[in-house]
PDB file of C-alpha atoms in Angstrom:
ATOM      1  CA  UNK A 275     -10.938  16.751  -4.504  1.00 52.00           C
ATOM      2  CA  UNK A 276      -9.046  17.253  -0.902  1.00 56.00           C
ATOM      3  CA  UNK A 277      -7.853  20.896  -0.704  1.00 50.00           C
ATOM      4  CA  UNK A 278      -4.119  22.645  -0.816  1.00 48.00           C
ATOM      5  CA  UNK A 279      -3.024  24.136   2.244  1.00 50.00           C
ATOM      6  CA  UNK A 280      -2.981  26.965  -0.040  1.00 54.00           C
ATOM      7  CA  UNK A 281      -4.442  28.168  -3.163  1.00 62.00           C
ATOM      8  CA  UNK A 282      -2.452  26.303  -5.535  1.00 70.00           C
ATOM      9  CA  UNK A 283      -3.647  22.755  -7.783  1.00 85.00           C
ATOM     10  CA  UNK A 284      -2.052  19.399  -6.293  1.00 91.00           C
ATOM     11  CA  UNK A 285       1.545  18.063  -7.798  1.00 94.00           C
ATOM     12  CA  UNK A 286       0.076  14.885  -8.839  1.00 94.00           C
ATOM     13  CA  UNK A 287       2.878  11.919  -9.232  1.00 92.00           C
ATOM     14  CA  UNK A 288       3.644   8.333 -10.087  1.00 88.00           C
ATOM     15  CA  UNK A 289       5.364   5.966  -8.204  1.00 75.00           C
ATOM     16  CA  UNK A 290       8.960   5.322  -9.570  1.00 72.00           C
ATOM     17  CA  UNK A 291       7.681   1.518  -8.950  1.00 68.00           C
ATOM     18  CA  UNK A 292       4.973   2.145 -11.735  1.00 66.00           C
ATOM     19  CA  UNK A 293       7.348   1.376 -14.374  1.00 63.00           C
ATOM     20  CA  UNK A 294       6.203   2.154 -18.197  1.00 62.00           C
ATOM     21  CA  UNK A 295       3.002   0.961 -18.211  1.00 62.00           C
ATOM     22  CA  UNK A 296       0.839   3.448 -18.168  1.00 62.00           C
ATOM     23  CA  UNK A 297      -2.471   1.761 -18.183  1.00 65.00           C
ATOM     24  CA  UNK A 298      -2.420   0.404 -14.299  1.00 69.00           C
ATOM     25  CA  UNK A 299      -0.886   3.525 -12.165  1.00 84.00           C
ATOM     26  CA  UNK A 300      -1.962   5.200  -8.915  1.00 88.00           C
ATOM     27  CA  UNK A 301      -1.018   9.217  -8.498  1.00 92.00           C
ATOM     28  CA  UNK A 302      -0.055  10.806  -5.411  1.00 94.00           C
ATOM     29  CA  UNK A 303      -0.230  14.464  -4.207  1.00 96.00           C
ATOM     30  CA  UNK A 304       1.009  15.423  -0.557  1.00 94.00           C
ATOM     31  CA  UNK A 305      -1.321  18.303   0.935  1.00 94.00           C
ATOM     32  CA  UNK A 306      -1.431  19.947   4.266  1.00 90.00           C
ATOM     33  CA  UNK A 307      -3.614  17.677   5.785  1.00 92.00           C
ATOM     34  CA  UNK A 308      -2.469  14.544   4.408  1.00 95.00           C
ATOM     35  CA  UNK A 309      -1.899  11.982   1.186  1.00 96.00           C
ATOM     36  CA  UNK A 310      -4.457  12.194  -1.841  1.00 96.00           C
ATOM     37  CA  UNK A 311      -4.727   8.966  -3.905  1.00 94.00           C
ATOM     38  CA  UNK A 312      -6.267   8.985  -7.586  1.00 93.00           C
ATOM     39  CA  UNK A 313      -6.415   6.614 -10.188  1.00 90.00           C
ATOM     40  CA  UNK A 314      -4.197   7.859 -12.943  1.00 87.00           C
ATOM     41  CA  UNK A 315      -6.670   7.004 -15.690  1.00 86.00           C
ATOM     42  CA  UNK A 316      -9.818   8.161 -14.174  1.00 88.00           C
ATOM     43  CA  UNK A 317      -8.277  11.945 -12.603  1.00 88.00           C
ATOM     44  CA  UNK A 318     -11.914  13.040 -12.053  1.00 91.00           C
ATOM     45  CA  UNK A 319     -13.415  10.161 -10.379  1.00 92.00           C
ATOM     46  CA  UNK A 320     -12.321  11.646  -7.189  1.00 93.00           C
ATOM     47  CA  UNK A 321      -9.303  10.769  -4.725  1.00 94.00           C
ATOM     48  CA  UNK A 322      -8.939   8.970  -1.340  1.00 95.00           C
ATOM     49  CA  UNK A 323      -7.407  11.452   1.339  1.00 96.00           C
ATOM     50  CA  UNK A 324      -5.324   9.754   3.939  1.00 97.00           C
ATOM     51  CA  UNK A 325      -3.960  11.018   7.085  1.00 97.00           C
ATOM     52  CA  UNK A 326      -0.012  11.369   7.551  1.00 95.00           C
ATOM     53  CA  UNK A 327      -0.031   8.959  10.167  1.00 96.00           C
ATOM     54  CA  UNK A 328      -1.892   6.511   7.993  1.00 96.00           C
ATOM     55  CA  UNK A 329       0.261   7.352   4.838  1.00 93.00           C
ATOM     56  CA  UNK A 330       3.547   6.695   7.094  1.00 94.00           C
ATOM     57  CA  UNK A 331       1.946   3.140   8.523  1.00 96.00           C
ATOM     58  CA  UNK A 332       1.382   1.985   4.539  1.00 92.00           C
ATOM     59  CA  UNK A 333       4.021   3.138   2.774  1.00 90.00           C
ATOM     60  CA  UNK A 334       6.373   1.591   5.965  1.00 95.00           C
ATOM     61  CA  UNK A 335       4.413  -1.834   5.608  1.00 95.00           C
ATOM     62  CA  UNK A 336       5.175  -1.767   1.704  1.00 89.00           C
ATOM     63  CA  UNK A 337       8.733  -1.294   2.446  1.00 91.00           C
ATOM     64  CA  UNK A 338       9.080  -3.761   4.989  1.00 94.00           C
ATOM     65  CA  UNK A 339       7.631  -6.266   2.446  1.00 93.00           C
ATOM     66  CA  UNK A 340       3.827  -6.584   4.378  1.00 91.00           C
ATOM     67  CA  UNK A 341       1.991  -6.099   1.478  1.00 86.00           C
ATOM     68  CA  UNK A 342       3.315  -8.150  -1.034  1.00 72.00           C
TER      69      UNK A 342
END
């Protein structure tokens, strides 16, 4: 799992897009060094770190309706 800038455990969150269904999420956790990505319903299979400049270039492509 990518490491805190400090000693503390990732905030893991959902999307507010996620809606109720529980079964097909993705969880977030901003860290010093970037964006970790999990699945929400396999937490210790790991995470996908990406950089902040990365993180900026998807989420902006999502919102600009790239990605659809």
């Amino acid at each position: 799992m990518p490491s805190t800038s400090s000693n503390e455990s990732p905030r893991w969150f959902k999307s507010s897009h996620s809606g109720g269904n529980a079964t097909e999420c993705v969880e977030a956790a901003h860290l010093g060094e970037g964006t970790a990505i999990r699945d929400s319903k396999a937490t210790e299979g790991g995470s996908l770190l990406f950089q902040p400049h990365s993180w900026a270039s998807f989420v902006s492509a999502l919102q600009d309706g790239h990605l659809l």
